[in-house]
Coordinates of C-alpha atoms and ligand atoms in Angstrom, one line a residue:
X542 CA 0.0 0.0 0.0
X543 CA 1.6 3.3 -0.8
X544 CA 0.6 6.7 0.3
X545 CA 0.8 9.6 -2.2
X546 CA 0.6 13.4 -1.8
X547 CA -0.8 13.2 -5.3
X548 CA -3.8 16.0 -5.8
X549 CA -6.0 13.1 -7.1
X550 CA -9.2 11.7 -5.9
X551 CA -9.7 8.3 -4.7
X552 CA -12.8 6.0 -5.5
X553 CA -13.2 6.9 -1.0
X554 CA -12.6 10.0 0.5
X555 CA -12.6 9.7 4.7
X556 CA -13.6 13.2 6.0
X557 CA -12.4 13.3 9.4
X558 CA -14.6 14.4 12.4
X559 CA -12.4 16.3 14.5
X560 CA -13.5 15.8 18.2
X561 CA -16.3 13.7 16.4
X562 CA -18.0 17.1 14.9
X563 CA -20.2 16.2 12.0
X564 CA -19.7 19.0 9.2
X565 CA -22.6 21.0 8.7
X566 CA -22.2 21.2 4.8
X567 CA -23.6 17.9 4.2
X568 CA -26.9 17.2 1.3
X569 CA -30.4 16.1 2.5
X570 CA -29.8 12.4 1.7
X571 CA -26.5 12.4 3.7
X572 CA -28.1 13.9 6.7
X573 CA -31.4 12.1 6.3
X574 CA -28.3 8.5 6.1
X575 CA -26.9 9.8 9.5
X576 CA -30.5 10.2 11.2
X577 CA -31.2 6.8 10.7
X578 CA -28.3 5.0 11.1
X579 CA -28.0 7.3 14.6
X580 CA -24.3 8.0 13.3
X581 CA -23.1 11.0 15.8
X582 CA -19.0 10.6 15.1
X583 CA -18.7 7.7 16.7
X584 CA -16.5 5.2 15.0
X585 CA -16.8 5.1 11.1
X586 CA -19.6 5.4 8.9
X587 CA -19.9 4.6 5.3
X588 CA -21.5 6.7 2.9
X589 CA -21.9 4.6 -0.5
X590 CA -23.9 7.4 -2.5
X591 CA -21.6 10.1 -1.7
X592 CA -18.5 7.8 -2.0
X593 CA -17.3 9.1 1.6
X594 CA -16.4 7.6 4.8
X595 CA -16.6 9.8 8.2
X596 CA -14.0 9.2 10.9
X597 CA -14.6 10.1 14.4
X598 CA -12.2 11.5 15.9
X599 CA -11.9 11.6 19.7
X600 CA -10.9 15.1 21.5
X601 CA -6.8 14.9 21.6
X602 CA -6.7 15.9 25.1
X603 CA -3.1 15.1 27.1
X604 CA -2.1 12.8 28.4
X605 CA -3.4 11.0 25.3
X606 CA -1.4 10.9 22.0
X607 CA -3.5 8.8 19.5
X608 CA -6.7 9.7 19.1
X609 CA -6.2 10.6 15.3
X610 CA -3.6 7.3 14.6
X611 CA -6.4 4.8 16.5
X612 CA -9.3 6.4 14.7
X613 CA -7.1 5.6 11.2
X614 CA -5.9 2.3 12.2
X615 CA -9.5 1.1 12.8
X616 CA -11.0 2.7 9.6
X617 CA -8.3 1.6 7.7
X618 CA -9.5 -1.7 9.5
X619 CA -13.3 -1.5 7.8
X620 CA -12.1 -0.2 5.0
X621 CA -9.6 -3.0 3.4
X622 CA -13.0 -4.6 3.7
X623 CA -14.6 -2.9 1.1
X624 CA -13.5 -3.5 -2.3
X625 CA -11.5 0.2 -3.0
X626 CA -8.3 0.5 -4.7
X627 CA -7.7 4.4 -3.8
X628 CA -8.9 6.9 -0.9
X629 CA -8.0 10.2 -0.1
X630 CA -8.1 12.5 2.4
X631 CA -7.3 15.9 3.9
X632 CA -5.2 16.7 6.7
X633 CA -4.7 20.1 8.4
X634 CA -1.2 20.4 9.7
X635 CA 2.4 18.5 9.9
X636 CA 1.7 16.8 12.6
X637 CA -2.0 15.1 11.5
X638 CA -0.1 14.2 8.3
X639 CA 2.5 12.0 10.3
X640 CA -0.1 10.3 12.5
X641 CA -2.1 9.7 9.4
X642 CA 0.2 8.0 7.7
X643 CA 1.0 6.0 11.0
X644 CA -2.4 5.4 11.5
X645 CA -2.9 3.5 8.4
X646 CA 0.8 1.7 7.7
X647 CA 0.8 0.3 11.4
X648 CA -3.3 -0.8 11.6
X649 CA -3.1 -2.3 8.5
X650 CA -0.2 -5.3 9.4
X651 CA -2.0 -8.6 10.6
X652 CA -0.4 -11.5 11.5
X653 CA -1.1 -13.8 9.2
X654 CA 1.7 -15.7 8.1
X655 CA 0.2 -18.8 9.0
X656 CA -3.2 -18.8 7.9
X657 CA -4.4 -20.1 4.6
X658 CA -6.8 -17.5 4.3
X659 CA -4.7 -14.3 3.8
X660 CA -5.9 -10.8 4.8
X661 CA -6.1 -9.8 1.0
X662 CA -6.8 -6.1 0.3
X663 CA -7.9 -4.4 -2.9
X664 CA -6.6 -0.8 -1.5
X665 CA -3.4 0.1 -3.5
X666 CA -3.2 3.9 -3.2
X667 CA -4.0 6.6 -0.8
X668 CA -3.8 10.3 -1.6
X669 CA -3.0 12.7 1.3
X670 CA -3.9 16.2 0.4
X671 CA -3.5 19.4 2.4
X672 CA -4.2 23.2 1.8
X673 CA -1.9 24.4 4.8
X674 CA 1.1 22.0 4.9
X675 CA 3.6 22.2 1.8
X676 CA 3.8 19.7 -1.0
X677 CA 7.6 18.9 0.0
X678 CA 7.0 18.6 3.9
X679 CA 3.7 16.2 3.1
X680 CA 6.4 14.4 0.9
X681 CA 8.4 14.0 4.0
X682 CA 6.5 13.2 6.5
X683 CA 5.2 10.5 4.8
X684 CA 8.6 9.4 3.7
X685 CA 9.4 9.1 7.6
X686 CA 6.4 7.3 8.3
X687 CA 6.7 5.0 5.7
X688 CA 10.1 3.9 7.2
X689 CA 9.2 3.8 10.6
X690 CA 6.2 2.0 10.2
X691 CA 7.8 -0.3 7.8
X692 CA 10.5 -1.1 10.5
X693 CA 7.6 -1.6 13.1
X694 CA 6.0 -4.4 11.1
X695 CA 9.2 -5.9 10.2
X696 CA 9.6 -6.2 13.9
X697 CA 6.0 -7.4 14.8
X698 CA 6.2 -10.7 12.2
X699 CA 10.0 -11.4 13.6
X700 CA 8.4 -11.7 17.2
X701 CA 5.1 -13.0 16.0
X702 CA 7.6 -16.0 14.1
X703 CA 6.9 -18.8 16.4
X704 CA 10.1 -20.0 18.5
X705 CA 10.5 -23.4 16.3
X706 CA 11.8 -21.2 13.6
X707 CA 12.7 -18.1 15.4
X708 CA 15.6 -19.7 16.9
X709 CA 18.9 -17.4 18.6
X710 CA 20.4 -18.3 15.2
X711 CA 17.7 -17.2 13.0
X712 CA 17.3 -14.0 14.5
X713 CA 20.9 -13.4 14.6
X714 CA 20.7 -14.2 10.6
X715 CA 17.4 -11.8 10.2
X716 CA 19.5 -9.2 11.5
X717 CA 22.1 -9.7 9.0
X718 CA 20.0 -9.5 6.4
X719 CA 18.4 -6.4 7.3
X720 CA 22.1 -5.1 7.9
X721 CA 22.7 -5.5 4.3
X722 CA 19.6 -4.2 3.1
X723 CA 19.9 -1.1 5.1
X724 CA 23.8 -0.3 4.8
X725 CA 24.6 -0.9 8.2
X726 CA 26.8 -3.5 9.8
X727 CA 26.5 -6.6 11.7
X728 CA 28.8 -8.5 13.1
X729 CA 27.1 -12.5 14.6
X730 CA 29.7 -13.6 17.6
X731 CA 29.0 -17.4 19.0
X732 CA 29.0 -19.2 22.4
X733 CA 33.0 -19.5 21.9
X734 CA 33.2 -15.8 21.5
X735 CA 30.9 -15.4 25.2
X736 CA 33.8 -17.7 26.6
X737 CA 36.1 -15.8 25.4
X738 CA 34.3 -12.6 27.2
X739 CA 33.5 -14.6 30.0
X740 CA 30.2 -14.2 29.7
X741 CA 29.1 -16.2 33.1
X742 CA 25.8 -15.0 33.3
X743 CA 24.7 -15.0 29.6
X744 CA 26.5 -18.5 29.4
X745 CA 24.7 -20.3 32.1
X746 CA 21.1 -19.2 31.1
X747 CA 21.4 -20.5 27.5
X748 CA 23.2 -23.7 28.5
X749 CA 20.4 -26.0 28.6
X750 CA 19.2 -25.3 24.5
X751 CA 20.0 -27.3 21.8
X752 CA 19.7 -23.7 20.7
X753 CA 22.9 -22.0 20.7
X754 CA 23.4 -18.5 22.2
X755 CA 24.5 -15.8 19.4
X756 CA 25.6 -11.9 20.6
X757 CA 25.3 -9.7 17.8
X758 CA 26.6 -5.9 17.5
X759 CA 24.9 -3.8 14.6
X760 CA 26.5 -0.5 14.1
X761 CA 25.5 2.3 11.6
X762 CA 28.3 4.5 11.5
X763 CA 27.6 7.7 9.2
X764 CA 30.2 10.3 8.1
X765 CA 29.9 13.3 9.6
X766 CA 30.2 16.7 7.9
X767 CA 33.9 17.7 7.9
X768 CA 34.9 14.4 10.0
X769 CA 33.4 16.0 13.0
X770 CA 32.7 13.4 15.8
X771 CA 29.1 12.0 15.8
X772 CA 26.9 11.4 19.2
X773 CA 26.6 7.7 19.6
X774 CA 24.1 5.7 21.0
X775 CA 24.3 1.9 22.6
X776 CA 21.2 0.1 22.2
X777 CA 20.9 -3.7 24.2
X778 CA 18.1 -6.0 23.4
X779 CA 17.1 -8.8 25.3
X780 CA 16.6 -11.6 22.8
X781 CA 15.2 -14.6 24.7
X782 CA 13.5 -16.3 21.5
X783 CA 11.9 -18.4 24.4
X784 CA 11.6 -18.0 28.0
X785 CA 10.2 -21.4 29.4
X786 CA 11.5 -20.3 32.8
X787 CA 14.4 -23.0 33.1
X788 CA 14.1 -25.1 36.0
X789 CA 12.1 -22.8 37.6
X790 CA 9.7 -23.8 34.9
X791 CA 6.8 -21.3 34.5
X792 CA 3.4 -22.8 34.5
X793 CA 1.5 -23.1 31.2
X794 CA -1.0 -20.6 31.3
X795 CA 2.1 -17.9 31.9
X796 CA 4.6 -20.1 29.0
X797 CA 2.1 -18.9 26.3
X798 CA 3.4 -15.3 24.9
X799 CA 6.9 -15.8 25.8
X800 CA 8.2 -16.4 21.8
X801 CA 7.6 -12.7 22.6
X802 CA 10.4 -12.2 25.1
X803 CA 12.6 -11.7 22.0
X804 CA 10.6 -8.3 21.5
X805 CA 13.5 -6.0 22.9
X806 CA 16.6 -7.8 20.6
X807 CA 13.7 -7.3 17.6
X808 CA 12.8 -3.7 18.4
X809 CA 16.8 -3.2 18.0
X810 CA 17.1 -4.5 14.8
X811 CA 14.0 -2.4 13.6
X812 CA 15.5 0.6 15.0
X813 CA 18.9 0.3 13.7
X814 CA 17.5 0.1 10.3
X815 CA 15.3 3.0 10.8
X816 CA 17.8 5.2 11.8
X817 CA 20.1 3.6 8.4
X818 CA 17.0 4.5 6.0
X819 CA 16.7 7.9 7.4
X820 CA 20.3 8.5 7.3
X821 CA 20.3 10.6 10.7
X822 CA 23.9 11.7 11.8
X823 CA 24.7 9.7 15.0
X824 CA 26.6 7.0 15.4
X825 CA 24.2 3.6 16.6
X826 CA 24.9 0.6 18.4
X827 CA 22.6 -2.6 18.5
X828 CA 24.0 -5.4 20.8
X829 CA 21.3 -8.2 20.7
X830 CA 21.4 -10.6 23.6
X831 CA 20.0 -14.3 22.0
X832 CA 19.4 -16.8 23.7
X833 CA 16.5 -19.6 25.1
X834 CA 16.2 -20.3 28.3
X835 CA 14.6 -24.2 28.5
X836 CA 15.4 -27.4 31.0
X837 CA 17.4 -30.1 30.5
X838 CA 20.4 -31.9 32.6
X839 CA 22.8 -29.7 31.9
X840 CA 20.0 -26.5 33.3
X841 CA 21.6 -23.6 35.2
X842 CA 20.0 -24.0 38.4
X843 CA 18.8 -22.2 41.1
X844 CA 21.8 -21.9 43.7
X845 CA 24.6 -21.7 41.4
X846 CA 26.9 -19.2 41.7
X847 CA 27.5 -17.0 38.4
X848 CA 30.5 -14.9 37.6
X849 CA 29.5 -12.2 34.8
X850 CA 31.4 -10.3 32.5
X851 CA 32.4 -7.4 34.6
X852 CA 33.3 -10.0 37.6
X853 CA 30.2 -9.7 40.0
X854 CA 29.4 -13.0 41.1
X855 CA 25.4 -13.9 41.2
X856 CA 23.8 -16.2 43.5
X857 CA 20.9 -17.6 40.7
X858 CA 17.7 -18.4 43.5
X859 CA 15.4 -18.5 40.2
X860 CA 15.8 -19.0 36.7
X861 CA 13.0 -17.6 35.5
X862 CA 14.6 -14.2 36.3
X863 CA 17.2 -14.9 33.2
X864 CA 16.8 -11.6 31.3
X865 CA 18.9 -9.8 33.7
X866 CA 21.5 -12.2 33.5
X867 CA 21.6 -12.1 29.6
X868 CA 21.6 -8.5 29.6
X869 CA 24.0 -7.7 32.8
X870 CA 26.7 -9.2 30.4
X871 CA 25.0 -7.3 27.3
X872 CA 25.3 -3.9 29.2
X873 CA 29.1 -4.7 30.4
X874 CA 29.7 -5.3 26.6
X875 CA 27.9 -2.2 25.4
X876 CA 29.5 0.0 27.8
X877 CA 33.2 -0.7 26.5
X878 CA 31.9 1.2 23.2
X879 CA 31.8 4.1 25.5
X880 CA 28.5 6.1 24.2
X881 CA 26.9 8.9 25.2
X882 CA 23.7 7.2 25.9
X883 CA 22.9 3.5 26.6
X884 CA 19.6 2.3 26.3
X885 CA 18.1 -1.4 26.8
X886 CA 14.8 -2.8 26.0
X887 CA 13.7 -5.5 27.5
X888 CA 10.6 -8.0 28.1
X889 CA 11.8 -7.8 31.3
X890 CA 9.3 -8.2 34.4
X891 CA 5.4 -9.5 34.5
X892 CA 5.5 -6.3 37.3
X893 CA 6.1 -3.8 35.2
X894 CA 3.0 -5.3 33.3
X895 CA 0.9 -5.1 37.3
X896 CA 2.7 -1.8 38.1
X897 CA 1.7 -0.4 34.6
X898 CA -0.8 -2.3 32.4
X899 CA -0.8 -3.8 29.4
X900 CA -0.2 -1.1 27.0
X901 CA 3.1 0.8 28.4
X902 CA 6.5 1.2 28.6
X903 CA 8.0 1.7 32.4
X904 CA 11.0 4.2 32.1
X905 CA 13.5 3.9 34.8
X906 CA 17.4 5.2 35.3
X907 CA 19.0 7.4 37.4
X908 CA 19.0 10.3 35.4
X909 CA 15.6 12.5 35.7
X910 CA 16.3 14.6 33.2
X911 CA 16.8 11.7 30.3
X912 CA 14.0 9.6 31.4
X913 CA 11.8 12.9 31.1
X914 CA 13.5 13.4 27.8
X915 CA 12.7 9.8 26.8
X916 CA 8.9 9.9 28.3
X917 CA 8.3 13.5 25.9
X918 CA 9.9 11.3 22.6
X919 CA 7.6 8.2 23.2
X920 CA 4.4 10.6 23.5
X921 CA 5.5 12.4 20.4
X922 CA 5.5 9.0 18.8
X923 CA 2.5 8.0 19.7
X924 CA 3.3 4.9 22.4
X925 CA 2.6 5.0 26.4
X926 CA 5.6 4.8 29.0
X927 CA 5.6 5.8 32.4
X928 CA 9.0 6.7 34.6
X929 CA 9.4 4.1 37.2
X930 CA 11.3 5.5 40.3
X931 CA 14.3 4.0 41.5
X932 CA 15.5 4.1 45.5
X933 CA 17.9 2.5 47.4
X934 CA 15.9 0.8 49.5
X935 CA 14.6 -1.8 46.4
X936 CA 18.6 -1.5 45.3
X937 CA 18.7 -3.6 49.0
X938 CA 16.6 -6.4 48.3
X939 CA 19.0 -8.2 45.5
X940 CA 21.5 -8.5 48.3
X941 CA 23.0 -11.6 48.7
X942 CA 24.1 -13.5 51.8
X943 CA 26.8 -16.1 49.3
X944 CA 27.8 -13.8 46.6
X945 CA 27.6 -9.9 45.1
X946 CA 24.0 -10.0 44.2
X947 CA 21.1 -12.0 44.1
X948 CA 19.0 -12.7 40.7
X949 CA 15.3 -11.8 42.6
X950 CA 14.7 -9.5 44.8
X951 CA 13.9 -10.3 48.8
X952 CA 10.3 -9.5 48.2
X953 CA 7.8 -9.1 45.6
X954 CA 6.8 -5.6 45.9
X955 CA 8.6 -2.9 43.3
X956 CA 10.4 -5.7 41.6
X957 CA 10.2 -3.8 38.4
X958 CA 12.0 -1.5 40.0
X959 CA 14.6 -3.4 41.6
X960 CA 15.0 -5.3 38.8
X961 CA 16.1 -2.2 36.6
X962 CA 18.3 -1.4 39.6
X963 CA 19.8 -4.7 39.3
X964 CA 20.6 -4.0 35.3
X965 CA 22.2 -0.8 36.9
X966 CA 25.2 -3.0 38.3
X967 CA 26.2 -4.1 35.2
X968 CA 26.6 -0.6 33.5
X969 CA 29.8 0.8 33.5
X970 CA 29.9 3.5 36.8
X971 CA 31.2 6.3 34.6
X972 CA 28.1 6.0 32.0
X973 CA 25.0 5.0 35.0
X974 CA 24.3 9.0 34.3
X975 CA 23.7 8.0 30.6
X976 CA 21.5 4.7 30.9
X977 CA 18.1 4.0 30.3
X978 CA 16.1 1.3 30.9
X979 CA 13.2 -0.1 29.0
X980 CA 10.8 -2.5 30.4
X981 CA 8.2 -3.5 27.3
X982 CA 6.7 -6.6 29.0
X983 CA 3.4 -5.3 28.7
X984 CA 2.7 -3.6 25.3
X985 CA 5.4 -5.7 23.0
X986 CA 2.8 -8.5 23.1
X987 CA -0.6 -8.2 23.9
X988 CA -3.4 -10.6 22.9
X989 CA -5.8 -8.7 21.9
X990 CA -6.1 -5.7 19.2
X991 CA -5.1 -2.4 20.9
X992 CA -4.7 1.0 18.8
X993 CA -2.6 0.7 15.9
X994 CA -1.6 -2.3 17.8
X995 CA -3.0 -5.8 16.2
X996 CA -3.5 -9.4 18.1
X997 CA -0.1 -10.7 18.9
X998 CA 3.2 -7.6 18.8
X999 CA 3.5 -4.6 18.4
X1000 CA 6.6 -3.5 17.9
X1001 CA 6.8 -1.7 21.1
X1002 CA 9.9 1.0 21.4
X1003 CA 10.8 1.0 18.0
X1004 CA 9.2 4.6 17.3
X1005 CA 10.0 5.9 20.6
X1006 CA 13.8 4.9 20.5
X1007 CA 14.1 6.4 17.2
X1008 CA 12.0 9.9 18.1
X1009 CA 14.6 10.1 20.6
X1010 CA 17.6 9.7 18.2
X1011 CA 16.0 11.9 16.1
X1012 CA 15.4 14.4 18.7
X1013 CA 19.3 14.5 19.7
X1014 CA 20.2 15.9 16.3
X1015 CA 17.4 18.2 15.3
Ligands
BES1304 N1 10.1 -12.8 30.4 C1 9.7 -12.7 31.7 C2 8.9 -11.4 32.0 C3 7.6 -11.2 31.3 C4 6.4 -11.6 31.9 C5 7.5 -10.7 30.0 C6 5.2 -11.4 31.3 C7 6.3 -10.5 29.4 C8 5.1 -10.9 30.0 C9 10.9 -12.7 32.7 O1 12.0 -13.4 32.3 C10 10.4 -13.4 33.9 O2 10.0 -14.5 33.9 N2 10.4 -12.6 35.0 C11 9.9 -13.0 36.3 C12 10.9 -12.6 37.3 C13 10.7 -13.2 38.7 C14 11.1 -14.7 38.6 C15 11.5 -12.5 39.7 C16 8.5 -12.4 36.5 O3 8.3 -11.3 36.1 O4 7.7 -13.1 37.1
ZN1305 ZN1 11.8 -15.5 32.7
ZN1306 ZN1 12.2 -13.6 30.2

């Protein structure tokens, strides 16, 4: 489906209600239509004399960003449903042109992969007009869009790919090829490599997999203008292409999903090639942590004692709490590339999904001003976060009576919190100031449709990480 800012008209135009407003320039007949269907700008309605579709739009107050991009999504929904080729519509200003287009590219992806009865849509074309934004900025925004959203769904099928074929390795290969496609680079290191980096933590939580563990490190190093020195960026996925729990084996109604704790090494990938496509000036960094954590005699077990990359030692008291352990030795790694920020994304706790909901991202660091800075880039792209606040007193309950740290916390309460806190000792003291950390565990997966957000992922930090990127060099 392409979107044009061609002046033509499409076989549909949707006329968009603004705080659900019905215009009053409408003919008899399509007021006498509204009266009976008792249409008053709620959700669509189809006009098929007229050839329109109205779109209600909900008031944008704050703290809500998507009133215009949900209302698209779902007519976009009703509308691949009716047998159109082309549509058009009008858009007042720069910033309904970009949540237009989002509206549409992101609520039109369905997972359907699998199905033998595709989603097939007729719609080929849609024609964005407007009298008060310029031809070359409507050109642009949607040029953006298109390569955000692209990346988004890009991500969503990766993490929708079940874990039978979305194996450490066949991420680690996806990424590759999307490295090639997008001119950046990618370089796939093995379980010999981890050795080599002593890895402890990473190790011990992928041992029990016929699945081997795979780091990779994306980078998309631009030129800049007169060889001046780029800001660069460290981003750390957690790529857990399953998380069965380990021998701390989660029960099955809670196994379901977790294909999905991959979402944070995914969103990476997606971002990195974002950033490539858009050619922004600053230097990114994607280091994917893959692995599956399953059973098996050879398990990491609860009481072993792990020694990670940057030496701590870990007393492991459940292994269902593996993300952190992939990632401490992700962060150690990142933070040798020295950036100015480092930013992980991660599936990472089911409280953060309690503390939270379903559909947003808890923020937390130690630096108020950057999570604030981070919080502004995600509303600007249109997904939910929330700054979770860290305090020594959580930091306390990973202590450890055998070793530097323990993997849970002493109690349940906050433990999204101390979690993240836990992530914290494993980035590098001199960059803490310049870490963020993601917890996506409720809106990468959600199974049901949300938004611009279908059954199944969503692609969750993608457009927020690369807001913010995009924000450092405006
Ligand atoms: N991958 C899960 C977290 C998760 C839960 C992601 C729900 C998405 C939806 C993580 O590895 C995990 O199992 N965390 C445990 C930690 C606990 C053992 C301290 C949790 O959240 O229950
Ligand atoms: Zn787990
Ligand atoms: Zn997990």
């Amino acid at each position: 489906m392409k979107i044009l800012s061609k002046l033509k008209q499409g076989e549909l135009e949707i006329i968009l209600l603004r705080d659900k407003k019905i215009p009053k320039n409408l003919s008899k007949t399509e007021k006498e239509i509204l009266r009976i269907r008792h249409y008053e700008g709620e959700g669509c309605c189809f006009l098929e004399e007229s050839r329109k579709v109205f779109v209600g739009v909900e008031s944008c107050d704050y703290p809500f960003p998507n009133a215009l991009r949900d209302a698209l999504a779902s007519a976009i929904g009703m509308i691949q449903k009716l047998n159109i080729k082309s549509l058009s519509l009008q858009v007042e200003s720069q910033k309904e042109a970009k949540e237009v287009c989002e509206g549409i590219l992101l609520g039109s992806y369905g997972f359907d992969t699998f199905k033998s009865k595709k989603n097939k849509s007729e719609l080929k074309e849609i024609y964005l007009h407007s009298t008060k934004v310029e031809q070359t900025k409507l050109e642009a925004i949607i040029k953006e869009s298109k390569i955000i959203s692209d990346s988004v769904n890009k991500v969503r099928e990766l993490i929708n790919t079940p874990p039978m074929i979305a194996t450490p390795k066949y991420v680690a290969d996806f990424a590759q090829k999307t490295a090639k496609d997008s001119g950046f680079e990618c370089k796939i290191y093995d379980e010999k490599f981890l050795e080599n980096e002593k890895m402890g933590a990473f190790l011990a939580v992928a041992k029990a997999s016929v699945n081997k563990p795979y780091l990779v490190h994306l980078s998309y190093k631009p030129k800049g203008a007169k060889g001046e020195k780029l800001p660069k960026i460290a981003l750390v996925g957690k790529g857990l292409t399953y998380d069965s729990g380990g021998l701390s084996l989660k029960p099955g109604d809670y196994m379901t999903t977790m294909k999905a704790d991959k979402s944070g090494a995914c969103a990476v990938i997606g971002i990195l090639e974002s950033v490539a496509k858009l050619g922004i000036p600053m230097e990114v960094h994607g280091i994917l942590g893959l692995a599956e954590n399953m059973i098996g005699g050879n398990a990491y077990k609860p009481d072993d004692i792990l020694i990670a990359r940057n030496q701590k030692s870990i007393e492991v008291r459940n292994t269902d709490a593996e993300g952190r352990l992939v990632l401490a030795d992700c962060l150690s790694f990142a933070s040798d590339l020295k950036p100015d920020f480092l930013i992980d994304l991660a599936t990472l706790t089911g409280a953060c999904v309690v503390a939270l909901g379903d559909y947003s991202t808890g923020i937390m660091g130690y630096n108020q001003k950057l999570k604030e800075e981070f919080s502004k880039a995600a509303f600007e792209a249109g997904e939910l976060s929330g700054i979770l606040p860290f305090n020594p007193y959580l930091r306390k309950l990973f202590n450890s009576e055998v070793a530097d740290l323990c993997n849970i916390p002493s109690s349940r309460y906050g433990s999204a919190i101390s979690a993240g806190m836990f992530l914290g000792e494993f980035v590098e003291k001199s960059l803490i100031q310049k870490w963020l950390h993601l917890d996506i565990a409720g809106p990468a997966y959600v199974e049901k449709a949300w938004g611009v957000n279908p059954f199944g992922a969503s692609g969750a930090g993608v457009r927020s990480v690369v807001q913010f990127i995009l924000n450092q060099v405006k």
